[in-house]
Amino acid sequence: MAPAPAIFSSVFSNALLSPIWASRHCRNALLPPVALASVLTSASDHKNHHRSRKEHCWVVRRKASIAHSSIAKEVTATVSSSPAHGYPEYDRLLPCPFQNQSPRVEHHVVLEGGLVLDWISKALDLPPLFVADLIRFGAVHYALVCPKPPPTATPEQIQIYKEVTEPSVLQKRSSIKGKTVREAQKTFRVTDANQFVEAGTYLRVHVHPKRFPRCYEIDWKSRIIAVTSTYVVLDKPAATSVGGTIDNIEECCAMFASRALGFDTPLRTTHQIDNCTEGCVVLARTKDFCSEFHAMIREKTVKKLYLALAAAPVPVGIITHYMRPVNIAPRLVSEDIIGGWHLCQLEVLECKEVMWPAAKVMETHNVEDCGWPFKKVAYECKINLLTGKTHQIRAQFAAIGAPIVGDSMYIPSVMAKMANPSINPFDRKWKEYASEDEKMAAIEQWIAQHGKEPNAAIGLQASHISWDDGTCSYEAGAPWWRSTDQ
């Protein structure tokens, strides 16, 4: 008979999802941003990484905290997992590969207490050093009590959930005394490979964290705009994350900028811009400044200007839309007021015609073609962002038929509307629907017209940021599309 962890793995692996994770990853069969684990790389592959040996060693030599792990003492860095499960053999998370693999997210409940590194290594048949890397990357999360399974769970999964959350079982667990079940179901990152996990603890392991190879190609010191005693201003490169993702807090601007500046304490994120957007980002050196900057954003005293390269002309003036209050991409907007939808406003200060970026410039910055049919000229717009919603400029420009150059998510929807003007159910030309089901079907069809999130740069830059009535004012460098490469 198979050991308990193996039995449970076959039941719960990639299954036990709750509303905590009800994002586009679940809805779209765990599409990116969850992605990628490193596979054993051949010597020829290493030559194609275009990164120095020094850069690899600089990160790899950071010691994982596994000194007390009984398994970790018995293995070396070259241990591989068994091919019996059908997954690739795993070694270490570094060096960073250039392409993401299919997602792999494992959901488990600990049946016998022990060190988290040991338990995951045994349950998932993974080398302990690889698991230690996952923990360092922030790719392992836990909850004291297993969250409720989704409606798609099997009877066997539901039965296991009921057994581990039975009131008589929970009453015996001292770790959750004084907490409600809902409080105990809240997830946290595992930060120590030696953390003890007791029986009944829920674990979520992102075996393929989303990777950011661009981080290893950047001269980070050259991207620093300003350094003060309380904050740093960074000219963020495209194809990087400001503060990390749910499964990767290691490969991000905050971490790499901290290392470039020699800081012992990592910088804190104060605000976000999309991974595919470049430009000004403020990172806090202190907790107090982080709170102060958040307060200034809430009070709307932080001014943000953007440069956007649109594929069609954009009218000068204030553009208003309302965004669907669903935290899933693509972001849907409507010109009409819809109850509960968020106000989105931006002001186009100027819009000038420029040449479409040369093919070599697009290639250098990995900008996607996206099939846009009109590539003679583009339109550089200066934008004052009045509200700050995720994807706001991208969604609003697409809604008026002027998508951002290289935006593989929104350009396909604009082209679909060009072919079928009535396809957008939130357009002012929308029709009345006979039933709610018919309307929902139309919305799903509209969502399907959108593409994937860009993997590299798009024509969008956070060009300016200021606060304290302009006392603190910073500018990014020239945007990629002004490159002189021909």
GROMACS .gro file of C-alpha atoms in nm:
model
  486
    1MET     CA    1   0.000   0.000   0.000
    2ALA     CA    2   0.129   0.345  -0.095
    3PRO     CA    3   0.231   0.584   0.185
    4ALA     CA    4  -0.024   0.840   0.295
    5PRO     CA    5   0.139   1.142   0.125
    6ALA     CA    6   0.142   0.962  -0.210
    7ILE     CA    7  -0.224   0.864  -0.179
    8PHE     CA    8  -0.324   1.213  -0.086
    9SER     CA    9  -0.116   1.360  -0.369
   10SER     CA   10  -0.310   1.162  -0.626
   11VAL     CA   11  -0.634   1.294  -0.485
   12PHE     CA   12  -0.556   1.658  -0.420
   13SER     CA   13  -0.282   1.746  -0.668
   14ASN     CA   14  -0.395   2.039  -0.887
   15ALA     CA   15  -0.748   2.008  -0.752
   16LEU     CA   16  -0.819   2.168  -0.418
   17LEU     CA   17  -0.878   2.528  -0.524
   18SER     CA   18  -1.081   2.778  -0.325
   19PRO     CA   19  -1.208   3.133  -0.393
   20ILE     CA   20  -0.873   3.255  -0.257
   21TRP     CA   21  -0.724   3.151  -0.590
   22ALA     CA   22  -1.027   3.219  -0.812
   23SER     CA   23  -0.833   3.425  -1.063
   24ARG     CA   24  -0.768   3.397  -1.434
   25HIS     CA   25  -0.525   3.114  -1.353
   26CYS     CA   26  -0.814   2.894  -1.243
   27ARG     CA   27  -1.063   3.023  -1.495
   28ASN     CA   28  -0.834   2.975  -1.792
   29ALA     CA   29  -0.692   2.637  -1.695
   30LEU     CA   30  -0.408   2.788  -1.496
   31LEU     CA   31  -0.268   3.001  -1.778
   32PRO     CA   32   0.014   3.250  -1.699
   33PRO     CA   33   0.116   3.424  -1.476
   34VAL     CA   34   0.170   3.095  -1.297
   35ALA     CA   35   0.453   2.935  -1.493
   36LEU     CA   36   0.786   2.763  -1.526
   37ALA     CA   37   1.034   2.552  -1.340
   38SER     CA   38   1.391   2.508  -1.449
   39VAL     CA   39   1.479   2.176  -1.609
   40LEU     CA   40   1.823   2.028  -1.621
   41THR     CA   41   1.996   2.237  -1.887
   42SER     CA   42   2.257   2.109  -2.128
   43ALA     CA   43   2.587   2.287  -2.179
   44SER     CA   44   2.475   2.410  -2.519
   45ASP     CA   45   2.165   2.568  -2.363
   46HIS     CA   46   2.381   2.760  -2.118
   47LYS     CA   47   2.563   2.929  -2.405
   48ASN     CA   48   2.236   3.076  -2.527
   49HIS     CA   49   2.150   3.249  -2.202
   50HIS     CA   50   2.370   3.552  -2.281
   51ARG     CA   51   2.448   3.599  -1.914
   52SER     CA   52   2.785   3.579  -1.746
   53ARG     CA   53   2.888   3.300  -1.511
   54LYS     CA   54   2.935   3.567  -1.247
   55GLU     CA   55   2.568   3.663  -1.261
   56HIS     CA   56   2.458   3.301  -1.213
   57CYS     CA   57   2.688   3.248  -0.917
   58TRP     CA   58   2.586   3.576  -0.757
   59VAL     CA   59   2.234   3.442  -0.708
   60VAL     CA   60   2.288   3.068  -0.686
   61ARG     CA   61   2.536   3.089  -0.400
   62ARG     CA   62   2.282   3.237  -0.163
   63LYS     CA   63   2.240   2.959   0.091
   64ALA     CA   64   1.896   2.820   0.147
   65SER     CA   65   1.799   2.778   0.511
   66ILE     CA   66   1.791   2.399   0.528
   67ALA     CA   67   2.060   2.321   0.782
   68HIS     CA   68   1.825   2.131   1.014
   69SER     CA   69   1.640   1.939   0.744
   70SER     CA   70   1.707   1.568   0.773
   71ILE     CA   71   1.664   1.514   0.399
   72ALA     CA   72   1.870   1.814   0.294
   73LYS     CA   73   2.175   1.672   0.469
   74GLU     CA   74   2.161   1.363   0.251
   75VAL     CA   75   2.147   1.519  -0.095
   76THR     CA   76   2.357   1.720  -0.336
   77ALA     CA   77   2.258   1.989  -0.583
   78THR     CA   78   2.238   1.737  -0.868
   79VAL     CA   79   1.966   1.510  -0.729
   80SER     CA   80   1.683   1.456  -0.979
   81SER     CA   81   1.324   1.359  -0.925
   82SER     CA   82   1.182   1.029  -1.042
   83PRO     CA   83   1.042   1.035  -1.397
   84ALA     CA   84   0.756   0.810  -1.284
   85HIS     CA   85   0.519   1.107  -1.238
   86GLY     CA   86   0.571   1.223  -1.595
   87TYR     CA   87   0.707   1.567  -1.504
   88PRO     CA   88   1.054   1.691  -1.605
   89GLU     CA   89   1.349   1.616  -1.383
   90TYR     CA   90   1.420   1.906  -1.149
   91ASP     CA   91   1.755   2.035  -1.033
   92ARG     CA   92   1.759   2.398  -0.920
   93LEU     CA   93   1.558   2.706  -1.012
   94LEU     CA   94   1.870   2.877  -1.143
   95PRO     CA   95   1.999   2.949  -1.398
   96CYS     CA   96   1.677   3.110  -1.517
   97PRO     CA   97   1.534   2.968  -1.841
   98PHE     CA   98   1.413   3.196  -2.118
   99GLN     CA   99   1.072   3.037  -2.163
  100ASN     CA  100   0.799   2.938  -1.920
  101GLN     CA  101   0.673   2.583  -1.895
  102SER     CA  102   0.316   2.474  -1.840
  103PRO     CA  103   0.183   2.558  -1.492
  104ARG     CA  104   0.208   2.308  -1.213
  105VAL     CA  105   0.040   2.399  -0.885
  106GLU     CA  106   0.009   2.131  -0.616
  107HIS     CA  107  -0.249   2.145  -0.334
  108HIS     CA  108  -0.198   1.919  -0.032
  109VAL     CA  109  -0.303   1.868   0.327
  110VAL     CA  110  -0.031   1.750   0.563
  111LEU     CA  111  -0.130   1.416   0.716
  112GLU     CA  112   0.171   1.383   0.946
  113GLY     CA  113   0.356   1.674   1.103
  114GLY     CA  114   0.716   1.755   1.016
  115LEU     CA  115   0.948   2.007   0.852
  116VAL     CA  116   0.787   2.167   0.549
  117LEU     CA  117   1.088   2.102   0.324
  118ASP     CA  118   1.096   1.734   0.415
  119TRP     CA  119   0.722   1.691   0.369
  120ILE     CA  120   0.708   1.856   0.025
  121SER     CA  121   1.018   1.668  -0.095
  122LYS     CA  122   0.861   1.334  -0.005
  123ALA     CA  123   0.506   1.412  -0.114
  124LEU     CA  124   0.603   1.559  -0.454
  125ASP     CA  125   0.918   1.353  -0.513
  126LEU     CA  126   1.130   1.667  -0.554
  127PRO     CA  127   1.495   1.724  -0.458
  128PRO     CA  128   1.517   1.910  -0.126
  129LEU     CA  129   1.744   2.178  -0.272
  130PHE     CA  130   1.486   2.246  -0.542
  131VAL     CA  131   1.215   2.275  -0.273
  132ALA     CA  132   1.442   2.509  -0.077
  133ASP     CA  133   1.469   2.725  -0.389
  134LEU     CA  134   1.090   2.729  -0.423
  135ILE     CA  135   1.058   2.847  -0.063
  136ARG     CA  136   1.319   3.120  -0.120
  137PHE     CA  137   1.127   3.230  -0.430
  138GLY     CA  138   0.807   3.257  -0.224
  139ALA     CA  139   0.639   2.981  -0.421
  140VAL     CA  140   0.511   2.782  -0.121
  141HIS     CA  141   0.206   2.894   0.078
  142TYR     CA  142   0.025   2.746   0.376
  143ALA     CA  143  -0.294   2.780   0.577
  144LEU     CA  144  -0.358   2.630   0.918
  145VAL     CA  145  -0.690   2.492   0.795
  146CYS     CA  146  -0.769   2.365   0.447
  147PRO     CA  147  -0.988   2.607   0.246
  148LYS     CA  148  -1.319   2.488   0.108
  149PRO     CA  149  -1.294   2.295  -0.220
  150PRO     CA  150  -1.450   2.440  -0.538
  151PRO     CA  151  -1.780   2.310  -0.681
  152THR     CA  152  -1.580   2.099  -0.928
  153ALA     CA  153  -1.420   1.893  -0.650
  154THR     CA  154  -1.475   1.518  -0.654
  155PRO     CA  155  -1.666   1.336  -0.376
  156GLU     CA  156  -1.335   1.191  -0.252
  157GLN     CA  157  -1.179   1.539  -0.228
  158ILE     CA  158  -1.482   1.673  -0.046
  159GLN     CA  159  -1.469   1.381   0.196
  160ILE     CA  160  -1.104   1.450   0.278
  161TYR     CA  161  -1.184   1.819   0.333
  162LYS     CA  162  -1.466   1.724   0.572
  163GLU     CA  163  -1.240   1.490   0.766
  164VAL     CA  164  -0.961   1.744   0.823
  165THR     CA  165  -1.203   2.027   0.907
  166GLU     CA  166  -1.433   1.829   1.135
  167PRO     CA  167  -1.501   2.046   1.446
  168SER     CA  168  -1.388   1.767   1.676
  169VAL     CA  169  -1.058   1.750   1.486
  170LEU     CA  170  -1.005   2.127   1.482
  171GLN     CA  171  -1.075   2.153   1.855
  172LYS     CA  172  -0.769   1.939   1.927
  173ARG     CA  173  -0.535   2.175   1.737
  174SER     CA  174  -0.381   2.429   1.972
  175SER     CA  175  -0.241   2.633   1.680
  176ILE     CA  176  -0.589   2.756   1.582
  177LYS     CA  177  -0.731   2.827   1.925
  178GLY     CA  178  -0.881   3.175   1.937
  179LYS     CA  179  -0.919   3.185   1.558
  180THR     CA  180  -1.231   3.145   1.351
  181VAL     CA  181  -1.221   2.884   1.076
  182ARG     CA  182  -1.214   3.164   0.817
  183GLU     CA  183  -0.914   3.322   0.988
  184ALA     CA  184  -0.734   2.987   1.003
  185GLN     CA  185  -0.797   2.936   0.630
  186LYS     CA  186  -0.603   3.250   0.537
  187THR     CA  187  -0.290   3.167   0.339
  188PHE     CA  188   0.064   3.287   0.414
  189ARG     CA  189   0.402   3.238   0.250
  190VAL     CA  190   0.634   2.978   0.390
  191THR     CA  191   0.957   3.171   0.452
  192ASP     CA  192   1.168   2.911   0.631
  193ALA     CA  193   1.253   2.567   0.496
  194ASN     CA  194   1.271   2.446   0.856
  195GLN     CA  195   0.918   2.558   0.942
  196PHE     CA  196   0.723   2.287   1.121
  197VAL     CA  197   0.386   2.204   0.968
  198GLU     CA  198   0.141   2.010   1.180
  199ALA     CA  199  -0.112   1.757   1.058
  200GLY     CA  200  -0.408   1.929   0.896
  201THR     CA  201  -0.203   2.217   0.753
  202TYR     CA  202  -0.285   2.308   0.394
  203LEU     CA  203   0.005   2.358   0.150
  204ARG     CA  204   0.001   2.511  -0.198
  205VAL     CA  205   0.321   2.461  -0.395
  206HIS     CA  206   0.385   2.648  -0.721
  207VAL     CA  207   0.630   2.400  -0.872
  208HIS     CA  208   0.661   2.616  -1.185
  209PRO     CA  209   0.686   2.976  -1.061
  210LYS     CA  210   0.660   3.249  -1.323
  211ARG     CA  211   1.011   3.346  -1.428
  212PHE     CA  212   1.160   3.678  -1.533
  213PRO     CA  213   1.479   3.619  -1.734
  214ARG     CA  214   1.492   3.989  -1.822
  215CYS     CA  215   1.609   4.059  -1.465
  216TYR     CA  216   1.945   3.898  -1.542
  217GLU     CA  217   2.005   4.110  -1.854
  218ILE     CA  218   1.966   4.455  -1.695
  219ASP     CA  219   2.238   4.689  -1.572
  220TRP     CA  220   2.035   4.779  -1.267
  221LYS     CA  221   2.259   5.060  -1.146
  222SER     CA  222   2.204   5.241  -1.475
  223ARG     CA  223   1.827   5.226  -1.415
  224ILE     CA  224   1.843   5.409  -1.081
  225ILE     CA  225   1.699   5.761  -1.113
  226ALA     CA  226   1.736   5.876  -0.752
  227VAL     CA  227   1.840   5.743  -0.410
  228THR     CA  228   1.738   5.914  -0.086
  229SER     CA  229   1.739   5.808   0.278
  230THR     CA  230   1.375   5.695   0.255
  231TYR     CA  231   1.310   5.590  -0.105
  232VAL     CA  232   1.459   5.496  -0.441
  233VAL     CA  233   1.319   5.592  -0.782
  234LEU     CA  234   1.377   5.330  -1.051
  235ASP     CA  235   1.335   5.347  -1.428
  236LYS     CA  236   1.171   5.005  -1.445
  237PRO     CA  237   1.254   4.792  -1.750
  238ALA     CA  238   0.971   4.623  -1.937
  239ALA     CA  239   0.921   4.248  -1.892
  240THR     CA  240   0.990   4.272  -1.519
  241SER     CA  241   0.771   4.267  -1.209
  242VAL     CA  242   0.786   4.559  -0.965
  243GLY     CA  243   0.754   4.360  -0.644
  244GLY     CA  244   0.714   3.999  -0.751
  245THR     CA  245   0.427   3.763  -0.817
  246ILE     CA  246   0.232   3.518  -0.604
  247ASP     CA  247   0.494   3.254  -0.681
  248ASN     CA  248   0.814   3.456  -0.734
  249ILE     CA  249   0.931   3.737  -0.507
  250GLU     CA  250   1.296   3.682  -0.595
  251GLU     CA  251   1.308   3.791  -0.962
  252CYS     CA  252   1.165   4.142  -0.932
  253CYS     CA  253   1.271   4.506  -0.950
  254ALA     CA  254   1.265   4.558  -0.575
  255MET     CA  255   1.504   4.269  -0.511
  256PHE     CA  256   1.747   4.335  -0.797
  257ALA     CA  257   1.760   4.711  -0.733
  258SER     CA  258   1.831   4.640  -0.365
  259ARG     CA  259   2.123   4.417  -0.457
  260ALA     CA  260   2.258   4.663  -0.712
  261LEU     CA  261   2.263   4.932  -0.443
  262GLY     CA  262   2.413   4.702  -0.182
  263PHE     CA  263   2.119   4.728   0.057
  264ASP     CA  264   2.089   4.467   0.331
  265THR     CA  265   1.715   4.525   0.363
  266PRO     CA  266   1.508   4.475   0.044
  267LEU     CA  267   1.323   4.775  -0.093
  268ARG     CA  268   0.945   4.784  -0.050
  269THR     CA  269   0.692   4.838  -0.326
  270THR     CA  270   0.472   5.147  -0.296
  271HIS     CA  271   0.274   5.115  -0.620
  272GLN     CA  272   0.257   4.895  -0.926
  273ILE     CA  273   0.280   4.925  -1.303
  274ASP     CA  274   0.220   4.638  -1.544
  275ASN     CA  275   0.506   4.399  -1.617
  276CYS     CA  276   0.500   4.503  -1.984
  277THR     CA  277   0.522   4.875  -1.895
  278GLU     CA  278   0.849   5.059  -1.837
  279GLY     CA  279   0.923   5.378  -1.645
  280CYS     CA  280   0.920   5.548  -1.306
  281VAL     CA  281   0.859   5.335  -0.998
  282VAL     CA  282   0.906   5.450  -0.637
  283LEU     CA  283   1.046   5.191  -0.395
  284ALA     CA  284   1.051   5.257  -0.021
  285ARG     CA  285   1.357   5.208   0.197
  286THR     CA  286   1.155   5.236   0.517
  287LYS     CA  287   0.819   5.110   0.636
  288ASP     CA  288   0.719   5.464   0.736
  289PHE     CA  289   0.777   5.606   0.387
  290CYS     CA  290   0.588   5.314   0.236
  291SER     CA  291   0.285   5.406   0.450
  292GLU     CA  292   0.325   5.775   0.371
  293PHE     CA  293   0.337   5.712  -0.003
  294HIS     CA  294   0.030   5.488   0.013
  295ALA     CA  295  -0.151   5.770   0.193
  296MET     CA  296  -0.049   6.020  -0.077
  297ILE     CA  297  -0.183   5.787  -0.346
  298ARG     CA  298  -0.515   5.754  -0.161
  299GLU     CA  299  -0.532   6.133  -0.127
  300LYS     CA  300  -0.452   6.167  -0.499
  301THR     CA  301  -0.152   6.394  -0.438
  302VAL     CA  302   0.084   6.180  -0.648
  303LYS     CA  303   0.094   6.294  -1.012
  304LYS     CA  304   0.170   6.035  -1.278
  305LEU     CA  305   0.230   6.111  -1.645
  306TYR     CA  306   0.255   5.842  -1.910
  307LEU     CA  307   0.376   5.825  -2.268
  308ALA     CA  308   0.176   5.588  -2.485
  309LEU     CA  309   0.240   5.478  -2.841
  310ALA     CA  310  -0.106   5.422  -2.986
  311ALA     CA  311  -0.183   5.243  -3.310
  312ALA     CA  312  -0.448   5.503  -3.404
  313PRO     CA  313  -0.510   5.873  -3.328
  314VAL     CA  314  -0.649   5.964  -2.985
  315PRO     CA  315  -0.853   6.277  -2.910
  316VAL     CA  316  -0.702   6.533  -2.674
  317GLY     CA  317  -0.898   6.580  -2.352
  318ILE     CA  318  -1.050   6.372  -2.072
  319ILE     CA  319  -1.157   6.018  -2.155
  320THR     CA  320  -1.401   5.849  -1.918
  321HIS     CA  321  -1.497   5.485  -1.886
  322TYR     CA  322  -1.625   5.251  -1.614
  323MET     CA  323  -1.433   4.931  -1.542
  324ARG     CA  324  -1.587   4.600  -1.445
  325PRO     CA  325  -1.503   4.525  -1.078
  326VAL     CA  326  -1.355   4.184  -1.151
  327ASN     CA  327  -0.989   4.122  -1.077
  328ILE     CA  328  -0.934   3.918  -1.391
  329ALA     CA  329  -0.771   4.019  -1.719
  330PRO     CA  330  -0.878   4.138  -1.967
  331ARG     CA  331  -1.025   4.445  -1.797
  332LEU     CA  332  -1.362   4.528  -1.949
  333VAL     CA  333  -1.477   4.891  -1.970
  334SER     CA  334  -1.796   5.068  -2.070
  335GLU     CA  335  -1.866   5.426  -2.172
  336ASP     CA  336  -2.197   5.407  -1.986
  337ILE     CA  337  -2.232   5.409  -1.609
  338ILE     CA  338  -2.292   5.059  -1.475
  339GLY     CA  339  -2.373   5.009  -1.109
  340GLY     CA  340  -2.071   4.900  -0.906
  341TRP     CA  341  -1.822   4.956  -1.189
  342HIS     CA  342  -1.514   5.170  -1.116
  343LEU     CA  343  -1.467   5.517  -1.264
  344CYS     CA  344  -1.165   5.535  -1.498
  345GLN     CA  345  -1.044   5.875  -1.616
  346LEU     CA  346  -0.735   5.992  -1.796
  347GLU     CA  347  -0.648   6.315  -1.969
  348VAL     CA  348  -0.472   6.310  -2.305
  349LEU     CA  349  -0.255   6.622  -2.295
  350GLU     CA  350  -0.119   6.586  -2.647
  351CYS     CA  351  -0.116   6.338  -2.935
  352LYS     CA  352   0.134   6.360  -3.218
  353GLU     CA  353   0.189   6.147  -3.524
  354VAL     CA  354   0.522   5.961  -3.536
  355MET     CA  355   0.670   5.694  -3.755
  356TRP     CA  356   0.581   5.336  -3.668
  357PRO     CA  357   0.883   5.181  -3.491
  358ALA     CA  358   1.134   5.018  -3.723
  359ALA     CA  359   1.132   4.639  -3.740
  360LYS     CA  360   1.478   4.621  -3.582
  361VAL     CA  361   1.367   4.834  -3.288
  362MET     CA  362   1.062   4.613  -3.236
  363GLU     CA  363   1.281   4.304  -3.252
  364THR     CA  364   1.543   4.444  -3.013
  365HIS     CA  365   1.278   4.507  -2.749
  366ASN     CA  366   1.082   4.187  -2.825
  367VAL     CA  367   0.768   4.387  -2.906
  368GLU     CA  368   0.499   4.164  -3.053
  369ASP     CA  369   0.358   4.235  -3.397
  370CYS     CA  370  -0.001   4.139  -3.301
  371GLY     CA  371  -0.120   4.156  -3.663
  372TRP     CA  372  -0.223   4.523  -3.658
  373PRO     CA  373  -0.291   4.610  -4.026
  374PHE     CA  374  -0.182   4.976  -4.030
  375LYS     CA  375   0.189   5.018  -3.961
  376LYS     CA  376   0.296   5.330  -4.142
  377VAL     CA  377   0.247   5.574  -3.856
  378ALA     CA  378   0.173   5.560  -3.483
  379TYR     CA  379   0.062   5.824  -3.234
  380GLU     CA  380   0.263   5.924  -2.927
  381CYS     CA  381   0.033   6.047  -2.652
  382LYS     CA  382   0.114   6.226  -2.329
  383ILE     CA  383  -0.131   6.122  -2.059
  384ASN     CA  384  -0.220   6.252  -1.715
  385LEU     CA  385  -0.356   5.953  -1.526
  386LEU     CA  386  -0.645   6.078  -1.313
  387THR     CA  387  -0.746   5.741  -1.168
  388GLY     CA  388  -0.515   5.444  -1.131
  389LYS     CA  389  -0.678   5.114  -1.223
  390THR     CA  390  -0.500   4.804  -1.346
  391HIS     CA  391  -0.466   4.805  -1.727
  392GLN     CA  392  -0.653   5.138  -1.732
  393ILE     CA  393  -0.470   5.311  -2.019
  394ARG     CA  394  -0.452   4.990  -2.218
  395ALA     CA  395  -0.821   4.911  -2.176
  396GLN     CA  396  -0.941   5.268  -2.236
  397PHE     CA  397  -0.730   5.320  -2.549
  398ALA     CA  398  -0.849   4.987  -2.686
  399ALA     CA  399  -1.210   5.086  -2.615
  400ILE     CA  400  -1.176   5.392  -2.841
  401GLY     CA  401  -1.008   5.191  -3.118
  402ALA     CA  402  -0.650   5.305  -3.049
  403PRO     CA  403  -0.473   5.011  -2.881
  404ILE     CA  404  -0.118   5.036  -2.749
  405VAL     CA  405   0.148   4.913  -2.994
  406GLY     CA  406   0.255   4.561  -2.902
  407ASP     CA  407  -0.038   4.498  -2.665
  408SER     CA  408  -0.115   4.137  -2.748
  409MET     CA  409  -0.405   4.130  -2.502
  410TYR     CA  410  -0.612   4.422  -2.631
  411ILE     CA  411  -0.518   4.458  -3.000
  412PRO     CA  412  -0.704   4.138  -3.099
  413SER     CA  413  -1.025   4.272  -2.940
  414VAL     CA  414  -0.999   4.600  -3.136
  415MET     CA  415  -0.948   4.408  -3.459
  416ALA     CA  416  -1.246   4.186  -3.374
  417LYS     CA  417  -1.462   4.496  -3.326
  418MET     CA  418  -1.340   4.637  -3.657
  419ALA     CA  419  -1.469   4.320  -3.822
  420ASN     CA  420  -1.792   4.306  -3.616
  421PRO     CA  421  -1.889   4.646  -3.466
  422SER     CA  422  -2.161   4.494  -3.245
  423ILE     CA  423  -1.945   4.230  -3.076
  424ASN     CA  424  -1.870   4.439  -2.765
  425PRO     CA  425  -2.171   4.404  -2.531
  426PHE     CA  426  -2.062   4.712  -2.335
  427ASP     CA  427  -2.041   4.944  -2.634
  428ARG     CA  428  -2.304   5.216  -2.669
  429LYS     CA  429  -2.425   5.033  -2.978
  430TRP     CA  430  -2.500   4.723  -2.776
  431LYS     CA  431  -2.833   4.553  -2.817
  432GLU     CA  432  -3.088   4.440  -2.562
  433TYR     CA  433  -3.061   4.076  -2.468
  434ALA     CA  434  -3.359   3.844  -2.432
  435SER     CA  435  -3.221   3.679  -2.119
  436GLU     CA  436  -2.940   3.698  -1.868
  437ASP     CA  437  -2.793   3.380  -2.015
  438GLU     CA  438  -2.780   3.539  -2.359
  439LYS     CA  439  -2.606   3.846  -2.215
  440MET     CA  440  -2.352   3.634  -2.026
  441ALA     CA  441  -2.281   3.439  -2.345
  442ALA     CA  442  -2.216   3.768  -2.526
  443ILE     CA  443  -1.976   3.879  -2.251
  444GLU     CA  444  -1.788   3.550  -2.266
  445GLN     CA  445  -1.765   3.583  -2.644
  446TRP     CA  446  -1.624   3.935  -2.604
  447ILE     CA  447  -1.366   3.818  -2.349
  448ALA     CA  448  -1.260   3.545  -2.592
  449GLN     CA  449  -1.167   3.810  -2.850
  450HIS     CA  450  -0.881   3.927  -2.628
  451GLY     CA  451  -0.533   3.779  -2.649
  452LYS     CA  452  -0.266   3.688  -2.396
  453GLU     CA  453  -0.075   3.921  -2.168
  454PRO     CA  454   0.241   4.055  -2.340
  455ASN     CA  455   0.566   3.887  -2.244
  456ALA     CA  456   0.784   4.187  -2.326
  457ALA     CA  457   0.752   4.561  -2.388
  458ILE     CA  458   0.448   4.747  -2.519
  459GLY     CA  459   0.424   5.113  -2.619
  460LEU     CA  460   0.365   5.241  -2.267
  461GLN     CA  461   0.596   5.425  -2.029
  462ALA     CA  462   0.543   5.577  -1.684
  463SER     CA  463   0.741   5.884  -1.790
  464HIS     CA  464   0.699   6.113  -1.488
  465ILE     CA  465   0.608   6.092  -1.120
  466SER     CA  466   0.592   6.373  -0.865
  467TRP     CA  467   0.447   6.457  -0.524
  468ASP     CA  468   0.464   6.727  -0.256
  469ASP     CA  469   0.343   6.983  -0.512
  470GLY     CA  470   0.630   6.901  -0.743
  471THR     CA  471   0.902   6.923  -0.477
  472CYS     CA  472   0.979   6.561  -0.553
  473SER     CA  473   0.973   6.520  -0.932
  474TYR     CA  474   1.136   6.251  -1.145
  475GLU     CA  475   1.156   6.163  -1.515
  476ALA     CA  476   1.225   5.833  -1.689
  477GLY     CA  477   1.466   5.803  -1.979
  478ALA     CA  478   1.359   5.800  -2.343
  479PRO     CA  479   1.100   5.529  -2.421
  480TRP     CA  480   1.208   5.229  -2.626
  481TRP     CA  481   1.030   5.341  -2.943
  482ARG     CA  482   1.252   5.649  -2.969
  483SER     CA  483   1.553   5.425  -3.014
  484THR     CA  484   1.781   5.525  -3.301
  485ASP     CA  485   1.837   5.161  -3.406
  486GLN     CA  486   1.717   5.113  -3.762
   0.00000   0.00000   0.00000
